[in-house]
PDB file of C-alpha atoms in Angstrom:
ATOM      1  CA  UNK A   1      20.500   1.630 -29.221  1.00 42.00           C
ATOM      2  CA  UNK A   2      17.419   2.039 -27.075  1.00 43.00           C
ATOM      3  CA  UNK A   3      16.650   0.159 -24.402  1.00 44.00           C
ATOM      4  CA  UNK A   4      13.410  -1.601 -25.510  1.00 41.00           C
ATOM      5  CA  UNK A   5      15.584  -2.622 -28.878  1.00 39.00           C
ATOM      6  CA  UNK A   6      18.403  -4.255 -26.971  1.00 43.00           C
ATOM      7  CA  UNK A   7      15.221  -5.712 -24.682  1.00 40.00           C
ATOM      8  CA  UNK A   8      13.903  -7.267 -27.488  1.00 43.00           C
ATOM      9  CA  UNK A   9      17.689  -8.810 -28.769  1.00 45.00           C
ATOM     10  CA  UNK A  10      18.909  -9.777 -24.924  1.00 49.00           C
ATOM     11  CA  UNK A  11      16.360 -10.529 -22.626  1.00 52.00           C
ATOM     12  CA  UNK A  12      19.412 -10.015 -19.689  1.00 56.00           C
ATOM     13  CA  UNK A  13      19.843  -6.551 -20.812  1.00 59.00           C
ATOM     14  CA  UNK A  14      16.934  -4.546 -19.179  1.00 66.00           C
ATOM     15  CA  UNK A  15      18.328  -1.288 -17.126  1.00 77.00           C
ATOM     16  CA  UNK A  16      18.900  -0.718 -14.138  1.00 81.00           C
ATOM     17  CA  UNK A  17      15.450   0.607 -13.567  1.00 82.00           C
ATOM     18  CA  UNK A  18      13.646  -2.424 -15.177  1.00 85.00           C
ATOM     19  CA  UNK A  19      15.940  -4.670 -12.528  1.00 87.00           C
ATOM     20  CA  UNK A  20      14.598  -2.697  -9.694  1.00 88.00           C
ATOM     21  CA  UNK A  21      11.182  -2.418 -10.453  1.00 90.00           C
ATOM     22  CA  UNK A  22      11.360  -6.298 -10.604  1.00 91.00           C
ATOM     23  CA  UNK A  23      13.235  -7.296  -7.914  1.00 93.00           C
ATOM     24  CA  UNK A  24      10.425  -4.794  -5.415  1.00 94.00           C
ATOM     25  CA  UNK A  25       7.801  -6.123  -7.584  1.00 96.00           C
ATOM     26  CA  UNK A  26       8.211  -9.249  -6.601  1.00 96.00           C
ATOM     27  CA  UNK A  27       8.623  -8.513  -2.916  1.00 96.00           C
ATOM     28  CA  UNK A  28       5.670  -6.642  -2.822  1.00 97.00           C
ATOM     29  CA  UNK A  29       3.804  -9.176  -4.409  1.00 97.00           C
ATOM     30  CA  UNK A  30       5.384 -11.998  -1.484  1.00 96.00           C
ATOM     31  CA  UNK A  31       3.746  -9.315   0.658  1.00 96.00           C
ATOM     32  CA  UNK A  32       0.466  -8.849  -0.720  1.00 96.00           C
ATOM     33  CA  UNK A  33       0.203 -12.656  -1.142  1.00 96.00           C
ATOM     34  CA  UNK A  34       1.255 -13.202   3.325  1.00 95.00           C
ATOM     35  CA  UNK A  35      -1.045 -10.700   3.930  1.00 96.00           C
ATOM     36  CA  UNK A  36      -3.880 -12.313   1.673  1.00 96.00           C
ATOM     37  CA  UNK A  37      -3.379 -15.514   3.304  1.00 95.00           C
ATOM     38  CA  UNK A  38      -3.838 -14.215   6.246  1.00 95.00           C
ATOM     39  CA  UNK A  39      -7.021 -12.394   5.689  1.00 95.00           C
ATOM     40  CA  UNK A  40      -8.126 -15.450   3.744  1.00 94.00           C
ATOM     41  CA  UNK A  41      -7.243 -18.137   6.767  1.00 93.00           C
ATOM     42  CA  UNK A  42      -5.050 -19.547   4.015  1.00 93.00           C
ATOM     43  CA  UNK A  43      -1.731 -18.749   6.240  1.00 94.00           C
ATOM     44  CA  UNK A  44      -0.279 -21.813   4.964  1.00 95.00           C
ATOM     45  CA  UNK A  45      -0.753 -21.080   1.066  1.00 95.00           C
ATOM     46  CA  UNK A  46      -0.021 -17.346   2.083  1.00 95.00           C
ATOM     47  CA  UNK A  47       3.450 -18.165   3.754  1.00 96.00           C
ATOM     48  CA  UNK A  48       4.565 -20.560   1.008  1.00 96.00           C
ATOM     49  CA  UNK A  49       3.658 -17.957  -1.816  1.00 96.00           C
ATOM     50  CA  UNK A  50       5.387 -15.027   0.057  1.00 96.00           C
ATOM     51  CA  UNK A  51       8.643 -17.547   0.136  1.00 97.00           C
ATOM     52  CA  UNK A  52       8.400 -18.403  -3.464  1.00 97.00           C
ATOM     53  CA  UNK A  53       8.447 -14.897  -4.814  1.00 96.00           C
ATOM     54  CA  UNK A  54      10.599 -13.224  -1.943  1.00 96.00           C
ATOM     55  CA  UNK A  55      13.046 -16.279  -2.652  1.00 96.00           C
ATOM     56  CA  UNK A  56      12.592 -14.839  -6.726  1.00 96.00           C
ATOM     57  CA  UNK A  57      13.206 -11.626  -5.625  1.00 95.00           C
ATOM     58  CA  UNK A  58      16.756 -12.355  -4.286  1.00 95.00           C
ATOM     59  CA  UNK A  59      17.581 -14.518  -6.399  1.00 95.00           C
ATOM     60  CA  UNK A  60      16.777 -12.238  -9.493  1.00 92.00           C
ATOM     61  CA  UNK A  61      18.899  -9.209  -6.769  1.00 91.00           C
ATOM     62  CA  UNK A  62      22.111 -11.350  -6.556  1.00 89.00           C
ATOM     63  CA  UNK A  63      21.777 -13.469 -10.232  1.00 90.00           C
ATOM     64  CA  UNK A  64      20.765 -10.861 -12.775  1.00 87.00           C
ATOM     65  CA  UNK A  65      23.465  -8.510 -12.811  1.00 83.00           C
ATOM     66  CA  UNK A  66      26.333 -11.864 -13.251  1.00 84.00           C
ATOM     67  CA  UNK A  67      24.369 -12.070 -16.412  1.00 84.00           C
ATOM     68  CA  UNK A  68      23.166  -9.281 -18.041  1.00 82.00           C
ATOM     69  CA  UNK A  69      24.955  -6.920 -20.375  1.00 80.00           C
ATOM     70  CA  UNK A  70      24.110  -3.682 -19.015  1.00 80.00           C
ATOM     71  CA  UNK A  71      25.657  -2.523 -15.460  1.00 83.00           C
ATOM     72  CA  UNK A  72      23.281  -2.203 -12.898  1.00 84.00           C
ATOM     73  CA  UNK A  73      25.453  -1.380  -9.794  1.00 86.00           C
ATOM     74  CA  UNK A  74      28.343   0.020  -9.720  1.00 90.00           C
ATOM     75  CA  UNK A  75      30.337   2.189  -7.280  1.00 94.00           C
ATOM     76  CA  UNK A  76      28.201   4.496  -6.425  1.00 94.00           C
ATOM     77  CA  UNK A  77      25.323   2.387  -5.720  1.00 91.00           C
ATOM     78  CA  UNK A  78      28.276   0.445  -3.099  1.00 93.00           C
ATOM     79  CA  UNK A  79      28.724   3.870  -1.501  1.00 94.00           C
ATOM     80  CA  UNK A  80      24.854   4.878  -1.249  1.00 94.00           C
ATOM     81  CA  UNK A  81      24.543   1.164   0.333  1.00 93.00           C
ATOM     82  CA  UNK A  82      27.774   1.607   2.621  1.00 93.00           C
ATOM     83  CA  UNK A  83      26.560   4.960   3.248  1.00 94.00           C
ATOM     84  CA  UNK A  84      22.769   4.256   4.610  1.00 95.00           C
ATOM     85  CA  UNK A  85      24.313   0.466   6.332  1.00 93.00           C
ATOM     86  CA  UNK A  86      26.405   2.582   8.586  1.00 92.00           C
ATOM     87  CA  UNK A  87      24.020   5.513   9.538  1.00 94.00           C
ATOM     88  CA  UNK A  88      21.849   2.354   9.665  1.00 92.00           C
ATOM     89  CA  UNK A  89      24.378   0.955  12.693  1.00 91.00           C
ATOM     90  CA  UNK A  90      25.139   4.313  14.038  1.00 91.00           C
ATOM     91  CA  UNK A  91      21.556   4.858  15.032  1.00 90.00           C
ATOM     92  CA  UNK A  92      21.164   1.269  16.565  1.00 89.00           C
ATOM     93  CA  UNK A  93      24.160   1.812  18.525  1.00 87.00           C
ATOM     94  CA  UNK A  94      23.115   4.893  19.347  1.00 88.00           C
ATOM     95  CA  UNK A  95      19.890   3.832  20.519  1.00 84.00           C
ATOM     96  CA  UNK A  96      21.155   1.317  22.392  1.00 85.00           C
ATOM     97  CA  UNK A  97      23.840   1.971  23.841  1.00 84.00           C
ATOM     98  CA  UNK A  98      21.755   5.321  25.563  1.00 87.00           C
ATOM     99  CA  UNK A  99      18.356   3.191  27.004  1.00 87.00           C
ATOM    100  CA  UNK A 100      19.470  -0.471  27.641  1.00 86.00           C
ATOM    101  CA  UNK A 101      22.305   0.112  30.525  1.00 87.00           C
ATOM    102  CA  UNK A 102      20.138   2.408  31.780  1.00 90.00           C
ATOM    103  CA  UNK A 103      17.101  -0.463  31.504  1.00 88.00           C
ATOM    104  CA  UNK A 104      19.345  -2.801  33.074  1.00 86.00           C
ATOM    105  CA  UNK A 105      19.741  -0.536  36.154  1.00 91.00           C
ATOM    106  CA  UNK A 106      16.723   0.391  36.693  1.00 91.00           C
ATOM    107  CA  UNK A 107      14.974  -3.677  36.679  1.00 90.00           C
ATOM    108  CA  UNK A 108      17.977  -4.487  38.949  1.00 90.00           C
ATOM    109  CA  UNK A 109      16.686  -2.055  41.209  1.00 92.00           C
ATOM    110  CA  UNK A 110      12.964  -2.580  40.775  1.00 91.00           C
ATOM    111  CA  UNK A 111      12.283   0.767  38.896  1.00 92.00           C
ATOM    112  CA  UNK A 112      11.700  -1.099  35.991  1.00 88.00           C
ATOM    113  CA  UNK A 113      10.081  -4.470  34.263  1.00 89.00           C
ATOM    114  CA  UNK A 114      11.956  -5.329  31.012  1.00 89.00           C
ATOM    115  CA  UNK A 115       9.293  -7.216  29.660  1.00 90.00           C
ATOM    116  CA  UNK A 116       9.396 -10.121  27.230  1.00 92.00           C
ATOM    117  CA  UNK A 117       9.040  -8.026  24.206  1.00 93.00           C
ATOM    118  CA  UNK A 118      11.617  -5.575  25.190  1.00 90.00           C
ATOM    119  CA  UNK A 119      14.183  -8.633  26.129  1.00 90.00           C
ATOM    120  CA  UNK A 120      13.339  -9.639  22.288  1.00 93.00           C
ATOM    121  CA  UNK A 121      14.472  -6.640  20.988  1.00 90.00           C
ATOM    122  CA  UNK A 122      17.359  -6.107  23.136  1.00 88.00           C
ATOM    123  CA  UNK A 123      18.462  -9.557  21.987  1.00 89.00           C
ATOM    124  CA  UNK A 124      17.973  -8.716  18.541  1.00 90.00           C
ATOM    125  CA  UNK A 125      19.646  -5.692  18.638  1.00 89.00           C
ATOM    126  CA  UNK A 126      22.794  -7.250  20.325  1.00 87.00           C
ATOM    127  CA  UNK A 127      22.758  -9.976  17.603  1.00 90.00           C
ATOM    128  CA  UNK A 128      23.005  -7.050  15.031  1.00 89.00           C
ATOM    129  CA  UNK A 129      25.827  -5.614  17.151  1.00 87.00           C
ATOM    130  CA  UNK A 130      27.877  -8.663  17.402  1.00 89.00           C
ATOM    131  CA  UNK A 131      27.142  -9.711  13.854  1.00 92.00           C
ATOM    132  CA  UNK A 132      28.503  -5.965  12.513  1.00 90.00           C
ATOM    133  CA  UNK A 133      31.557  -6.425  14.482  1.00 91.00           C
ATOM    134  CA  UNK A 134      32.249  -9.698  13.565  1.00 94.00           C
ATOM    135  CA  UNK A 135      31.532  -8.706   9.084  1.00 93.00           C
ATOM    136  CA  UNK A 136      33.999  -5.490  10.199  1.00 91.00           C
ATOM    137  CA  UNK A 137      36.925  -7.669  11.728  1.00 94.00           C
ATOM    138  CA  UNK A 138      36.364  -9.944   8.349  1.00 95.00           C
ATOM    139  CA  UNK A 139      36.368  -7.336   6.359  1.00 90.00           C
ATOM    140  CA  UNK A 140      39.242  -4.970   7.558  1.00 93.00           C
ATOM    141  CA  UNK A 141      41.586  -7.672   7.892  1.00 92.00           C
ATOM    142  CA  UNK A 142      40.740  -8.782   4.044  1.00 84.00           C
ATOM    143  CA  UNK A 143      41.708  -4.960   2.997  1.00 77.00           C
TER     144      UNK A 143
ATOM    145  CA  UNK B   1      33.795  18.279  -6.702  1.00 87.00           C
ATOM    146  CA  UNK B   2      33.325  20.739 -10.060  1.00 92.00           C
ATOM    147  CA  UNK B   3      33.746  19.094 -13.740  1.00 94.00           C
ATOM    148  CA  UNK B   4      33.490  19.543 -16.761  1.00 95.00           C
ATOM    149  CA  UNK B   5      32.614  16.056 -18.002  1.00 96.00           C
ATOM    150  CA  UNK B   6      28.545  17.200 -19.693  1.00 96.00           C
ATOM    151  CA  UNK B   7      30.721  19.756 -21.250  1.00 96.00           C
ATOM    152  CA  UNK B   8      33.040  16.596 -22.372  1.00 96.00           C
ATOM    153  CA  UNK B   9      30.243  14.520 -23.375  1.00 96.00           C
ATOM    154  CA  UNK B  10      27.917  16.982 -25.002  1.00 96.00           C
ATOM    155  CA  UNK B  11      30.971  17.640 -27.192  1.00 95.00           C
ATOM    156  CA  UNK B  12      31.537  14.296 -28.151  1.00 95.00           C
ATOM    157  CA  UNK B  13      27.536  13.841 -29.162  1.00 95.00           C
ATOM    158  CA  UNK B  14      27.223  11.203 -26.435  1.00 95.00           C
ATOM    159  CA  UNK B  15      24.144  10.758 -24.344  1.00 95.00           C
ATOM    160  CA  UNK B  16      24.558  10.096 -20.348  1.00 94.00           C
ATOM    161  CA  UNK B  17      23.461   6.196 -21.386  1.00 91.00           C
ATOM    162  CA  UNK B  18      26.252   6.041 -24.009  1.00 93.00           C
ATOM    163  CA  UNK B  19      28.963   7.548 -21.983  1.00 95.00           C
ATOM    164  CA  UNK B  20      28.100   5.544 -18.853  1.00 93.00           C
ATOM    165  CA  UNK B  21      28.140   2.573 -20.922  1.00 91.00           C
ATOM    166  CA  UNK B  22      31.450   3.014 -22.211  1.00 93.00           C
ATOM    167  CA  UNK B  23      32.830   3.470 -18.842  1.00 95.00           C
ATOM    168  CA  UNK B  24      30.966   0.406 -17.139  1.00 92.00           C
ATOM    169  CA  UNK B  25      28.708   2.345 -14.681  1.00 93.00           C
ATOM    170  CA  UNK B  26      25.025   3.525 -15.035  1.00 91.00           C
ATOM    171  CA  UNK B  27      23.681   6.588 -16.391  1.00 90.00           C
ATOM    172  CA  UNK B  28      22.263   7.787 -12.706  1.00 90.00           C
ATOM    173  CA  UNK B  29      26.194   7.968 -11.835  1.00 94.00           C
ATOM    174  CA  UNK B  30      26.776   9.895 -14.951  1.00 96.00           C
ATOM    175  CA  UNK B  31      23.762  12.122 -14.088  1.00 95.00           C
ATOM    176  CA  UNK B  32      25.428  12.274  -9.992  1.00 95.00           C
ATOM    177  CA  UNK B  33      28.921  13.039 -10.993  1.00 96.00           C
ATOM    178  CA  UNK B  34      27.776  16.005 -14.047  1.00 96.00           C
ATOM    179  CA  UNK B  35      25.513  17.661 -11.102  1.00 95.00           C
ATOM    180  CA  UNK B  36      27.924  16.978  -8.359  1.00 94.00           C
ATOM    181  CA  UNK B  37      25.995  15.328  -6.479  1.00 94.00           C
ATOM    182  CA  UNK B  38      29.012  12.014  -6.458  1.00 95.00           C
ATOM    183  CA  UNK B  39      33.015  12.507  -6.440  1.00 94.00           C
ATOM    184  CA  UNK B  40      33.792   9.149  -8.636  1.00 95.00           C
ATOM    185  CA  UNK B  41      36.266   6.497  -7.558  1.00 95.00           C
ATOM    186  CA  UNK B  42      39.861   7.431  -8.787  1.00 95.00           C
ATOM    187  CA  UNK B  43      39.095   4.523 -10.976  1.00 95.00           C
ATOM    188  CA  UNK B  44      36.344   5.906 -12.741  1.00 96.00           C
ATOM    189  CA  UNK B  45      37.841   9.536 -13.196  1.00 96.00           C
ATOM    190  CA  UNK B  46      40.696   7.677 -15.135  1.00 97.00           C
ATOM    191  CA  UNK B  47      38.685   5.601 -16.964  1.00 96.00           C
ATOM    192  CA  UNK B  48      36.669   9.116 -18.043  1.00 97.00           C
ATOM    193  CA  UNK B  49      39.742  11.012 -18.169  1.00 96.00           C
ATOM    194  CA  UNK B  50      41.118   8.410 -20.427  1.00 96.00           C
ATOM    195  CA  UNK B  51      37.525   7.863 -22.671  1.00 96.00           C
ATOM    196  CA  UNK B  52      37.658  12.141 -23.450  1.00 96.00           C
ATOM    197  CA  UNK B  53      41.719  11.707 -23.717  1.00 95.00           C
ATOM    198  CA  UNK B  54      42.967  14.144 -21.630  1.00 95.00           C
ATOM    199  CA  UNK B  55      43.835  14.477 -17.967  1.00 94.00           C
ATOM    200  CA  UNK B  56      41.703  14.098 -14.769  1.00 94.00           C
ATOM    201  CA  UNK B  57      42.829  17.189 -13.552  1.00 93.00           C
ATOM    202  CA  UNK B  58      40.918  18.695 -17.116  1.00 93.00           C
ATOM    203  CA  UNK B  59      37.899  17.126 -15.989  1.00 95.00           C
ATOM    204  CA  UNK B  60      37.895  17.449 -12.540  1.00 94.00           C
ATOM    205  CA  UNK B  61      38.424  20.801 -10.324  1.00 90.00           C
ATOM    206  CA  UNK B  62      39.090  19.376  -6.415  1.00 80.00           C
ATOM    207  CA  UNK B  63      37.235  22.322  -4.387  1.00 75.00           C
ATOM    208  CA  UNK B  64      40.203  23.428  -1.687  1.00 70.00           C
ATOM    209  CA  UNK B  65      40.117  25.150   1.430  1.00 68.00           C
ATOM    210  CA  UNK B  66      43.166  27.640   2.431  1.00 60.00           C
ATOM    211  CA  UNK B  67      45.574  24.936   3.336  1.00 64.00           C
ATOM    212  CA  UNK B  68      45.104  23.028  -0.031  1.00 56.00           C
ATOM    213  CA  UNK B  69      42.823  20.390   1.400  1.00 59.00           C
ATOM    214  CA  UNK B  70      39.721  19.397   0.130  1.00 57.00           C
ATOM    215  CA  UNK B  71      36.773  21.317   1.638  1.00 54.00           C
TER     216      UNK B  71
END
């Protein structure tokens, strides 16, 4: 059966493709909407729009595939994201872990500002850290 | 890893869509695993093994160093 028949018959039963293009469809259109609000002065209307449909968008990621008929991830797509999360983590660590000791040294001895940005995104980053070690200790010990 | 599962499925008359629907994954895995491009789960090899009814080790040829291990 093609896949525009069994469309047609089950509307939860587009491909894997069809779910995709929808689910980034609708972020890009959150995104086009912020950033027309914002060249509009409508920030407001902007920010509420980009909400709606980015709200759509993971709601239609997480809820479509408990009800279609047709798989659209399986295991493979669980390694590609396991896969990309970790070099993902790697390369924060990595990056981290080789500038911001040696950040810390140098604005202790006056070398260095760390400016308000940078203290942003060294918080940030450490969030990351300590919420990846605290998703691996949940996870490992439910393995 | 080396197969022989488009072999498998071109035999059977079955299109990458078909077979990946009868084994519950989508047809870009089927297209991975026939260019070997993605070593399936053991659970998926049996469930392939067991769709052409015959053994994993007909479908699937582990490439091995010297010592036996995979390379």
């Amino acid at each position: 059966m093609s896949d525009s028949t069994r469309s047609i018959r089950d509307p939860f039963a587009a491909g894997k493709r069809t779910y995709e293009r929808l689910v980034w469809g609708l972020v890009l259109v959150g995104c086009l909407a912020l950033v027309a609000g914002i060249v509009a002065e409508a920030r407001l209307a902007g920010t509420a729009s980009y909400l709606v449909t980015v709200w759509a968008a993971m709601a239609v990621a997480f809820g479509y595939p408990y009800v279609s008929d047709v798989t659209l991830l399986d295991e493979r797509d669980a390694e590609i994201h396991d896969r990309a999360s970790g070099l993902t983590i790697t390369a924060v660590c990595v990056a981290t872990l080789s500038v911001v000791p040696a950040l810390y040294v140098l604005d202790a001895g006056g070398y260095a500002t760390i400016g308000a940005t940078l203290w942003g995104v060294i918080y940030a980053v450490s969030a990351l850290g300590l919420l990846y070690g605290a998703c691996y200790t949940v996870v490992s010990r439910r393995r | 890893m080396k197969n022989v599962v488009t072999t498998r499925r071109e035999a059977a008359g079955l299109s990458q869509g078909e077979l990946a629907e009868e084994v519950g994954v989508t047809r870009q895995t089927i297209n991975a695993i026939e260019r070997e491009r993605y070593d399936p789960s053991l659970e998926l090899a049996f469930e392939l093994a067991d769709h052409f009814d015959c053994r994993i080790e007909d479908l699937f040829e582990p490439e091995l160093d010297g010592n036996g291990s995979e390379s």
